[in-house]
Coordinates of C-alpha atoms and ligand atoms in Angstrom, one line a residue:
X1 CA 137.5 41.8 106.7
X2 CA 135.7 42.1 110.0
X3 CA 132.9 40.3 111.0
X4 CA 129.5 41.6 110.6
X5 CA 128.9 41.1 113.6
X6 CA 131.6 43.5 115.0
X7 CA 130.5 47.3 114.7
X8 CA 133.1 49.1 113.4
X9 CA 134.3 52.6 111.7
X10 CA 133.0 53.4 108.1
X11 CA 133.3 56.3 105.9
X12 CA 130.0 57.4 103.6
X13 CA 130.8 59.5 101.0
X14 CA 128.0 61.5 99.5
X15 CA 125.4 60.5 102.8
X16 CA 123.2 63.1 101.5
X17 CA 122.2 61.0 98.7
X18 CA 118.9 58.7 98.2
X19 CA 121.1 55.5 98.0
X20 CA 123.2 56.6 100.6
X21 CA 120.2 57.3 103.0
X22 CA 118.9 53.4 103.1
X23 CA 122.8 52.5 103.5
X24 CA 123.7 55.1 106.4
X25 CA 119.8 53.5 108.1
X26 CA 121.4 50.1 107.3
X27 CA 125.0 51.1 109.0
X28 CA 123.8 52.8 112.1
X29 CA 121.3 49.8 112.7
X30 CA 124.2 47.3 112.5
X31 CA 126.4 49.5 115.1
X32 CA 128.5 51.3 112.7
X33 CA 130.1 54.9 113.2
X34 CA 129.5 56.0 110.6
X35 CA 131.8 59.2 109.1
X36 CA 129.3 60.8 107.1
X37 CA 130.7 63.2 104.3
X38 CA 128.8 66.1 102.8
X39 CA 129.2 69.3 100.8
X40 CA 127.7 71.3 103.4
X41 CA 127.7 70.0 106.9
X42 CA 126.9 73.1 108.3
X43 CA 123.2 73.1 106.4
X44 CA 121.1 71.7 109.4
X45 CA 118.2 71.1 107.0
X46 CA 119.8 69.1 104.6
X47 CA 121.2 66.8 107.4
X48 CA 118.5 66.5 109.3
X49 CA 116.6 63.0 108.2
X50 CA 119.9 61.8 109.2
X51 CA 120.4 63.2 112.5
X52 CA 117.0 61.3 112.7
X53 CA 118.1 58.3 112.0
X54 CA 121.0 58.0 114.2
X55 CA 118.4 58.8 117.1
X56 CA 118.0 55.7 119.0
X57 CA 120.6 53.2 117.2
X58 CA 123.6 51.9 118.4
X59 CA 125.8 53.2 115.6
X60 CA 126.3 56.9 115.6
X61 CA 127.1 59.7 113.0
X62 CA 129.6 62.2 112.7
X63 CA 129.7 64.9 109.7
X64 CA 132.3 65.6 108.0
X65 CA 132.8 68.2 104.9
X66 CA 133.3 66.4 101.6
X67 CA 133.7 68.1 97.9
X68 CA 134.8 65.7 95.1
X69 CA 136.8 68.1 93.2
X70 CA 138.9 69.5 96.0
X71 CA 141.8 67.3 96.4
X72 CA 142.4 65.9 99.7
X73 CA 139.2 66.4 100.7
X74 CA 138.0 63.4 102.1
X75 CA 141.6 62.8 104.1
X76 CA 139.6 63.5 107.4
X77 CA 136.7 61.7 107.7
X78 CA 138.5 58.5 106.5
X79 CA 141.1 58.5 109.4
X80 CA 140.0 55.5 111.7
X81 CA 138.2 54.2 109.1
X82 CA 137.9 50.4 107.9
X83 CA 135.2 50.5 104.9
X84 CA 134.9 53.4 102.4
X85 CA 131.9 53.4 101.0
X86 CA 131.9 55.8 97.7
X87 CA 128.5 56.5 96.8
X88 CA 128.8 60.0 95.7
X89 CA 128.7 61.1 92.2
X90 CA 125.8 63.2 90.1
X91 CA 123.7 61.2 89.1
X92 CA 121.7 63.7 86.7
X93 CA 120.3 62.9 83.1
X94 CA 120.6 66.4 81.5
X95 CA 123.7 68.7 81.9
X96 CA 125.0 71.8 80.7
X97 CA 128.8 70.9 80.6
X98 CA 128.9 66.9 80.4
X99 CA 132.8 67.3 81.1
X100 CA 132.3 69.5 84.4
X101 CA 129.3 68.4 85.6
X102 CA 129.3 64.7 85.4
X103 CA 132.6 63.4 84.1
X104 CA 134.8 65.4 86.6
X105 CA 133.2 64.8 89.5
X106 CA 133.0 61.1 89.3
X107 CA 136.4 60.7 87.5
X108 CA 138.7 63.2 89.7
X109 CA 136.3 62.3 92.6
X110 CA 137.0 58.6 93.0
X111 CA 140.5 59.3 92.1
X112 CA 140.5 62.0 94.9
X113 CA 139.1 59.6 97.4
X114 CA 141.3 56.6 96.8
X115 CA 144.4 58.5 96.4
X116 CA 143.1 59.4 100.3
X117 CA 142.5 55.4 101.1
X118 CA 145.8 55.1 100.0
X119 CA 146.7 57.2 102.8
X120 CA 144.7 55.8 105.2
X121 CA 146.2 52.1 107.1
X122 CA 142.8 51.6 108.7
X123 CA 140.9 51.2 105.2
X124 CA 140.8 47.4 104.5
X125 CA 138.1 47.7 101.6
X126 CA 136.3 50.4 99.3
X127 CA 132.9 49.9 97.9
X128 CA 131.8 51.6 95.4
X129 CA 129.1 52.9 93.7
X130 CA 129.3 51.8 90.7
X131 CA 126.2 51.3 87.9
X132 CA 124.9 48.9 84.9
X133 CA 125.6 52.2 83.3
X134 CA 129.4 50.8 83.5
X135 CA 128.7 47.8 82.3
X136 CA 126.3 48.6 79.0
X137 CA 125.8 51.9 76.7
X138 CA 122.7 51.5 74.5
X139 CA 120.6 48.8 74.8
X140 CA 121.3 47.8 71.6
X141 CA 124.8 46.5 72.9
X142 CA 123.3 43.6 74.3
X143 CA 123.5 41.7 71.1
X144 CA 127.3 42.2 71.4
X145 CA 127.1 40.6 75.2
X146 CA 129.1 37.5 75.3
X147 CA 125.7 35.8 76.3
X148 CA 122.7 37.8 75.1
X149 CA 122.8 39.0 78.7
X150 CA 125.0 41.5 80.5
X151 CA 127.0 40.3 83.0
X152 CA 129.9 41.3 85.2
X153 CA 132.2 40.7 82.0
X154 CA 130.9 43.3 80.2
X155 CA 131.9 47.3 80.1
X156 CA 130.0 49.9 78.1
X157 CA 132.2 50.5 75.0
X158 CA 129.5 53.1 73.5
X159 CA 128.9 55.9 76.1
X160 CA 130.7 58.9 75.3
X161 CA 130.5 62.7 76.7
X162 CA 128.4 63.6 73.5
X163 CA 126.3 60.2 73.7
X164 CA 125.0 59.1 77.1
X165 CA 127.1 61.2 79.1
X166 CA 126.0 60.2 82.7
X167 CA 127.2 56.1 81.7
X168 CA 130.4 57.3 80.4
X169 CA 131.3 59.1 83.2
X170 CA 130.2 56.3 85.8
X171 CA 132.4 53.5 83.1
X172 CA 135.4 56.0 83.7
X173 CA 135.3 56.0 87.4
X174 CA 134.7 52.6 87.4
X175 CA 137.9 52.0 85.9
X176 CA 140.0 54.6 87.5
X177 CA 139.2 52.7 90.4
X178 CA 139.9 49.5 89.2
X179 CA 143.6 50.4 88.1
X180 CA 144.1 52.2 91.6
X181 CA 143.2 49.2 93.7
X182 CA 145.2 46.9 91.4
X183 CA 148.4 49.1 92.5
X184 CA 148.4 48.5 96.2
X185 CA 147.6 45.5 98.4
X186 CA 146.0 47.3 101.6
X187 CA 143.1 47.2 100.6
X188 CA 140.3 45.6 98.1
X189 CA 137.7 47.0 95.9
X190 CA 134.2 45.7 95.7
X191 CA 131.7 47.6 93.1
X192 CA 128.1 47.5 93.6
X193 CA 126.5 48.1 89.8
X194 CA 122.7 48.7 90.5
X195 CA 120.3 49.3 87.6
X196 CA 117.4 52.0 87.5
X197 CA 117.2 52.6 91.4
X198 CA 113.4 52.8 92.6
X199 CA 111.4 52.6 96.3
X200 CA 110.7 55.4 99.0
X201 CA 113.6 57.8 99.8
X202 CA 114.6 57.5 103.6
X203 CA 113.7 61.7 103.2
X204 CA 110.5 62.3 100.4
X205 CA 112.2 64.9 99.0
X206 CA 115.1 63.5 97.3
X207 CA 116.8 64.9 94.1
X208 CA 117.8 61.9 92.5
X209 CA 117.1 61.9 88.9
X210 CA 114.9 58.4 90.3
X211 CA 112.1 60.3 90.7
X212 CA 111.9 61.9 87.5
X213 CA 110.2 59.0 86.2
X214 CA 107.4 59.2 88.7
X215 CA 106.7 62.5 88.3
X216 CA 106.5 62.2 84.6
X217 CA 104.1 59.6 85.0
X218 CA 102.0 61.4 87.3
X219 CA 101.8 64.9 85.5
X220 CA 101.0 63.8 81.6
X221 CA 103.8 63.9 80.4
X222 CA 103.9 60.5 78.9
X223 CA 99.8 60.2 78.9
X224 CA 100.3 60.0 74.7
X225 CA 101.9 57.3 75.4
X226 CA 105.6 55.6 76.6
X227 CA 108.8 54.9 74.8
X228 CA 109.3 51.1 74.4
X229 CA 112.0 51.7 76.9
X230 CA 113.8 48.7 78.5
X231 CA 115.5 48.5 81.8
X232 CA 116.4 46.9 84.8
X233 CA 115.2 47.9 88.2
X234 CA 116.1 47.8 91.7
X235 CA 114.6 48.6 94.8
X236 CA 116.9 51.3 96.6
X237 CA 116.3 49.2 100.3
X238 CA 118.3 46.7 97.6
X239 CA 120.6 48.2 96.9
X240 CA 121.7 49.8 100.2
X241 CA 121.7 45.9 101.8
X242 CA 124.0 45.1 98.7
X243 CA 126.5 47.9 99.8
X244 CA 126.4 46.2 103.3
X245 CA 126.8 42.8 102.1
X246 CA 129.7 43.6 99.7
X247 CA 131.7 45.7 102.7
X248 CA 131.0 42.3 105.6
X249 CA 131.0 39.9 103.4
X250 CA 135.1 38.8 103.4
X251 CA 134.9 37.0 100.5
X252 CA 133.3 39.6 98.6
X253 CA 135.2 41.0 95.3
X254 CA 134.8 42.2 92.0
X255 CA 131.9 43.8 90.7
X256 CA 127.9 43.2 91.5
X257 CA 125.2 43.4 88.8
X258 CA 122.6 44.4 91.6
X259 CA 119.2 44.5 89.5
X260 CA 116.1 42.9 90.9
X261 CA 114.3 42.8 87.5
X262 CA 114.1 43.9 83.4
X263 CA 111.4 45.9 83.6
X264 CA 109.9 48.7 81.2
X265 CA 107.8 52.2 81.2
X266 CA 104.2 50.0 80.3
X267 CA 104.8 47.8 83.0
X268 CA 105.6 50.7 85.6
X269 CA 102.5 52.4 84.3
X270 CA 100.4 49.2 84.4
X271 CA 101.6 48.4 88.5
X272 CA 100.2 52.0 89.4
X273 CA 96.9 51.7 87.2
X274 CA 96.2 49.2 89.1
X275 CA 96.9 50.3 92.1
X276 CA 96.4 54.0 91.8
X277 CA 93.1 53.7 89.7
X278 CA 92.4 54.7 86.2
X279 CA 92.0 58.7 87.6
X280 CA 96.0 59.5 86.8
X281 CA 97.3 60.4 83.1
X282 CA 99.2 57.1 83.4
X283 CA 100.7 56.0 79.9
X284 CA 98.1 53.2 78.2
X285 CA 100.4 52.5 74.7
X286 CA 103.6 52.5 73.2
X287 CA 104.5 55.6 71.2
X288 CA 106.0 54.0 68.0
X289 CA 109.9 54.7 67.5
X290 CA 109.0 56.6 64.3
X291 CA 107.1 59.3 66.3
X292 CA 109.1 59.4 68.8
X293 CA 112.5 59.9 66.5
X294 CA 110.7 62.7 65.0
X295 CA 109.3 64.9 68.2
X296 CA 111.6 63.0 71.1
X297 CA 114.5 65.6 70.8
X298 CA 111.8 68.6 70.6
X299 CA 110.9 67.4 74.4
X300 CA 113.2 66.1 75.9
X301 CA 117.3 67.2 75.4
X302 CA 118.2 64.1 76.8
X303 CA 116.2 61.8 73.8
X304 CA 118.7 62.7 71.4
X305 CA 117.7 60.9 68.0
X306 CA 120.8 58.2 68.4
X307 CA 119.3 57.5 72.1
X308 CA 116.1 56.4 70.8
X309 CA 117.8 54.9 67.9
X310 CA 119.6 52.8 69.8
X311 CA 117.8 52.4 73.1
X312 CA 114.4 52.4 72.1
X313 CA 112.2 49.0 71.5
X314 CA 115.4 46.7 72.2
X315 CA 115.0 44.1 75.1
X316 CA 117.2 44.6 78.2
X317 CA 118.3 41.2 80.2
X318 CA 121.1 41.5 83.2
X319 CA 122.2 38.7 85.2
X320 CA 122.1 39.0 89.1
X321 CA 123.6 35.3 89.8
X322 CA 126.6 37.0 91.8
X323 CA 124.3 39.1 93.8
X324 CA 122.4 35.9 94.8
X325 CA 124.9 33.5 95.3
X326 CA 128.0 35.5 96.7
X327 CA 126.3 38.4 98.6
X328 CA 123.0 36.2 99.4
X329 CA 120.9 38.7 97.9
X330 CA 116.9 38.6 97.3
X331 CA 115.0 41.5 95.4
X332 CA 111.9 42.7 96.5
X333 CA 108.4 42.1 94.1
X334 CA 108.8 45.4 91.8
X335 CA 104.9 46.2 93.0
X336 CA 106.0 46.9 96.5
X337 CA 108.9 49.1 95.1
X338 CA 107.0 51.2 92.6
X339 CA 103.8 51.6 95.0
X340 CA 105.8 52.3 97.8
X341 CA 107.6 55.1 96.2
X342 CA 104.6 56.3 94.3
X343 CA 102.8 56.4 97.8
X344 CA 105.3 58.6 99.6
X345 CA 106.0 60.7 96.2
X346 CA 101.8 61.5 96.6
X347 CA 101.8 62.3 101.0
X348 CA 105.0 64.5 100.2
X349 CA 103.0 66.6 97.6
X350 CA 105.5 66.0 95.3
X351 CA 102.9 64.6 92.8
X352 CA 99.6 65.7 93.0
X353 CA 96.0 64.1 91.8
X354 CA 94.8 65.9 88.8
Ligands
LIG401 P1 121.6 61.6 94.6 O1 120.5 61.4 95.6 O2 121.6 62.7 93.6 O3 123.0 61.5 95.3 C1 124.2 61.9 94.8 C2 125.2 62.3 95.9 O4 126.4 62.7 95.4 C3 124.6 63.4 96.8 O5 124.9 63.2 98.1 C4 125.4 64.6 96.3 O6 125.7 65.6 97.3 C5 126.8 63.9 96.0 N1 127.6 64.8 95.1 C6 127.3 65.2 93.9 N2 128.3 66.0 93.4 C7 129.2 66.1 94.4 C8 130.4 66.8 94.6 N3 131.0 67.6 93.7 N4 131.1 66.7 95.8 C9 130.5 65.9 96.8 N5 129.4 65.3 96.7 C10 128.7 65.3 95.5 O7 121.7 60.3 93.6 P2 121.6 58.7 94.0 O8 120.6 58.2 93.0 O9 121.5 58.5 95.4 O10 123.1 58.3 93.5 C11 124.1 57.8 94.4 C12 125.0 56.9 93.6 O11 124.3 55.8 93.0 C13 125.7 57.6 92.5 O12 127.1 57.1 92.4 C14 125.0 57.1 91.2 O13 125.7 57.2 90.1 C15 124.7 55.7 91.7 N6 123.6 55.0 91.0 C16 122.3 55.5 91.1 C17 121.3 54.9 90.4 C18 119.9 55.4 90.5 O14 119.0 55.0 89.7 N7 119.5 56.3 91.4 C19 121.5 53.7 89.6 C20 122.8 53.2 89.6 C21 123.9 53.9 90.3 P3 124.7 66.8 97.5 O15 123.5 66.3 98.3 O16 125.5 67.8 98.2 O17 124.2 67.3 96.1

């Protein structure tokens, strides 16, 4: 691999993205080109924050038209390229087609693009945007976890396109891609596997099912009270320097648990009382399971009844020694991450005082 030091080619798949943002900032900082890939380039507005950020760095951008399901069509913007970095993928909690809308994209789509790295000389290695949604189901499966904690080891067995839809489909691209690097030697794959991404998006306006949470906790909807919902977290600045690290890093390989802490809805809710005040519908208690079994499904399509069976008021533990010790990485306090983002959400209007 090259030097970090050396500015070279890269390809972004999915740039429009809220991840992808913080990592296309990190890239054009560094000196990159960066070989930016988008449904749309021709939509000037949806483009635009990063147009801005290639003003004034030494890396620069180029757009180039990307769509998952059409084959072959990321063959342009990889030529001349050395890194792939394969972010995109929906990342959306409640679909109406599980098969078309979440499992094809990601499946076909990182098949698509590496059947194109294939094709490419230039690409030495692919990172990809992988998830802990790869690596557990339910929380429940940590008591199956060789140590009590999930670790690089371990791959969701439970998620199915009926149960947890989103993390099956993220566990089958992960593997697709898996059994296409291990049939060539040109290049390598690396796999970044962030849990629950939080922090400011590089544009306020993002669509990532991320800020769902926020908004939730800003507009009543969980002022009854919060699931005893477990998970890790990871500040999105994070998880873009992870993607950087994994792609310069030569020694770099196999797959990174990139989770800065196990964290859960009361403790979100009890950062922004405290720093927000006591004026927002912020979530005080627990709902018990009971309750929420019962009503869950009524509110939410996404809380099936075996979701909250087997997700609700388990722990959640994931082990970020790789991260650490192999990429060098250090998390952000989860304060600055969920006040940050709660900050921006509130100046864009996106959530509003009641
Ligand atoms: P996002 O903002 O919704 O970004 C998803 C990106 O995928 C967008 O650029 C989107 O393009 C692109 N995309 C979706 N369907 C496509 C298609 N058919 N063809 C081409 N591009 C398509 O979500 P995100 O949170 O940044 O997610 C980025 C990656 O991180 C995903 O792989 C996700 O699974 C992974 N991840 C996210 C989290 C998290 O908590 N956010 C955690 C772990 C892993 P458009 O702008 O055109 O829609």
């Amino acid at each position: 691999m090259t030097d970090q030091t050396q500015p070279t080619t890269v390809l972004v798949t999915g740039a429009t993205g809220y991840v992808a943002g913080w990592l296309v900032k990190a890239l054009l900082k560094e000196g990159h080109t960066v070989h930016a890939a988008v449904r749309d380039p021709s939509n000037k507005e949806k483009v635009a924050h990063l147009d801005a950020l290639a003003a004034g760095q030494s890396g620069e951008i180029r757009y180039f038209r990307g769509d998952l399901l059409e084959g072959g069509s990321y063959h342009d913007a990889m030529q001349g390229c050395e890194i792939v970095f394969h972010t995109a993928s929906p990342f959306i909690a409640s679909v109406a087609d599980p098969q078309r809308d979440l499992v094809d994209p990601a499946v076909k789509g990182t098949r698509n693009v590496l059947n194109s790295v294939n094709a490419t000389e230039s690409v030495r290695r692919v990172v990809l945007t992988s998830s802990v949604a790869a690596i557990y189901g339910d929380n429940a499966d940590m008591a199956n976890s060789r140590t009590g904690v999930f670790t690089e080891a371990d791959w969701n067995t439970t998620s199915s396109l009926e149960h947890q839809p989103y993390s099956y489909s993220k566990t089958q691209a992960e593997k697709v891609a898996w059994e296409i690097a291990e049939q060539q030697n040109q290049w390598d794959l690396v796999t970044v596997n962030p849990s629950l991404v939080l922090g400011p998006g590089i544009k306020p306006d993002a669509t990532s099912e991320s800020f769902s949470i926020f908004k939730q906790m800003a507009d009543g909807t969980l002022k009854p009270g919060a699931p005893d919902l477990a998970f890790g977290l990871v500040d999105v600045r994070d998880v873009a320097e992870a993607h950087v690290r994994a792609a310069f890093t030569p020694e770099a390989k196999g797959r990174y648990i990139t989770s800065g802490h196990d964290s859960n809805l009361m403790e979100i809710a009890s950062i922004l009382r405290e720093s927000f005040g006591n004026d927002w519908p912020f979530p005080k208690r627990t709902l018990p399971k009971w309750l929420l079994w019962l009503v869950g499904p009524m509110v939410n399509k996404a809380l099936t009844r075996k979701f909250i069976a087997r997700n609700v008021g388990y722990p959640i533990s994931f082990d970020n020694t790789r991260s650490r010790k192999e990429l060098g990485m250090t998390y952000r306090p989860l304060a600055e991450t969920v006040d940050e983002m709660f900050q921006q959400m509130l100046d864009a209007g996106s959530i509003r005082k009641r």
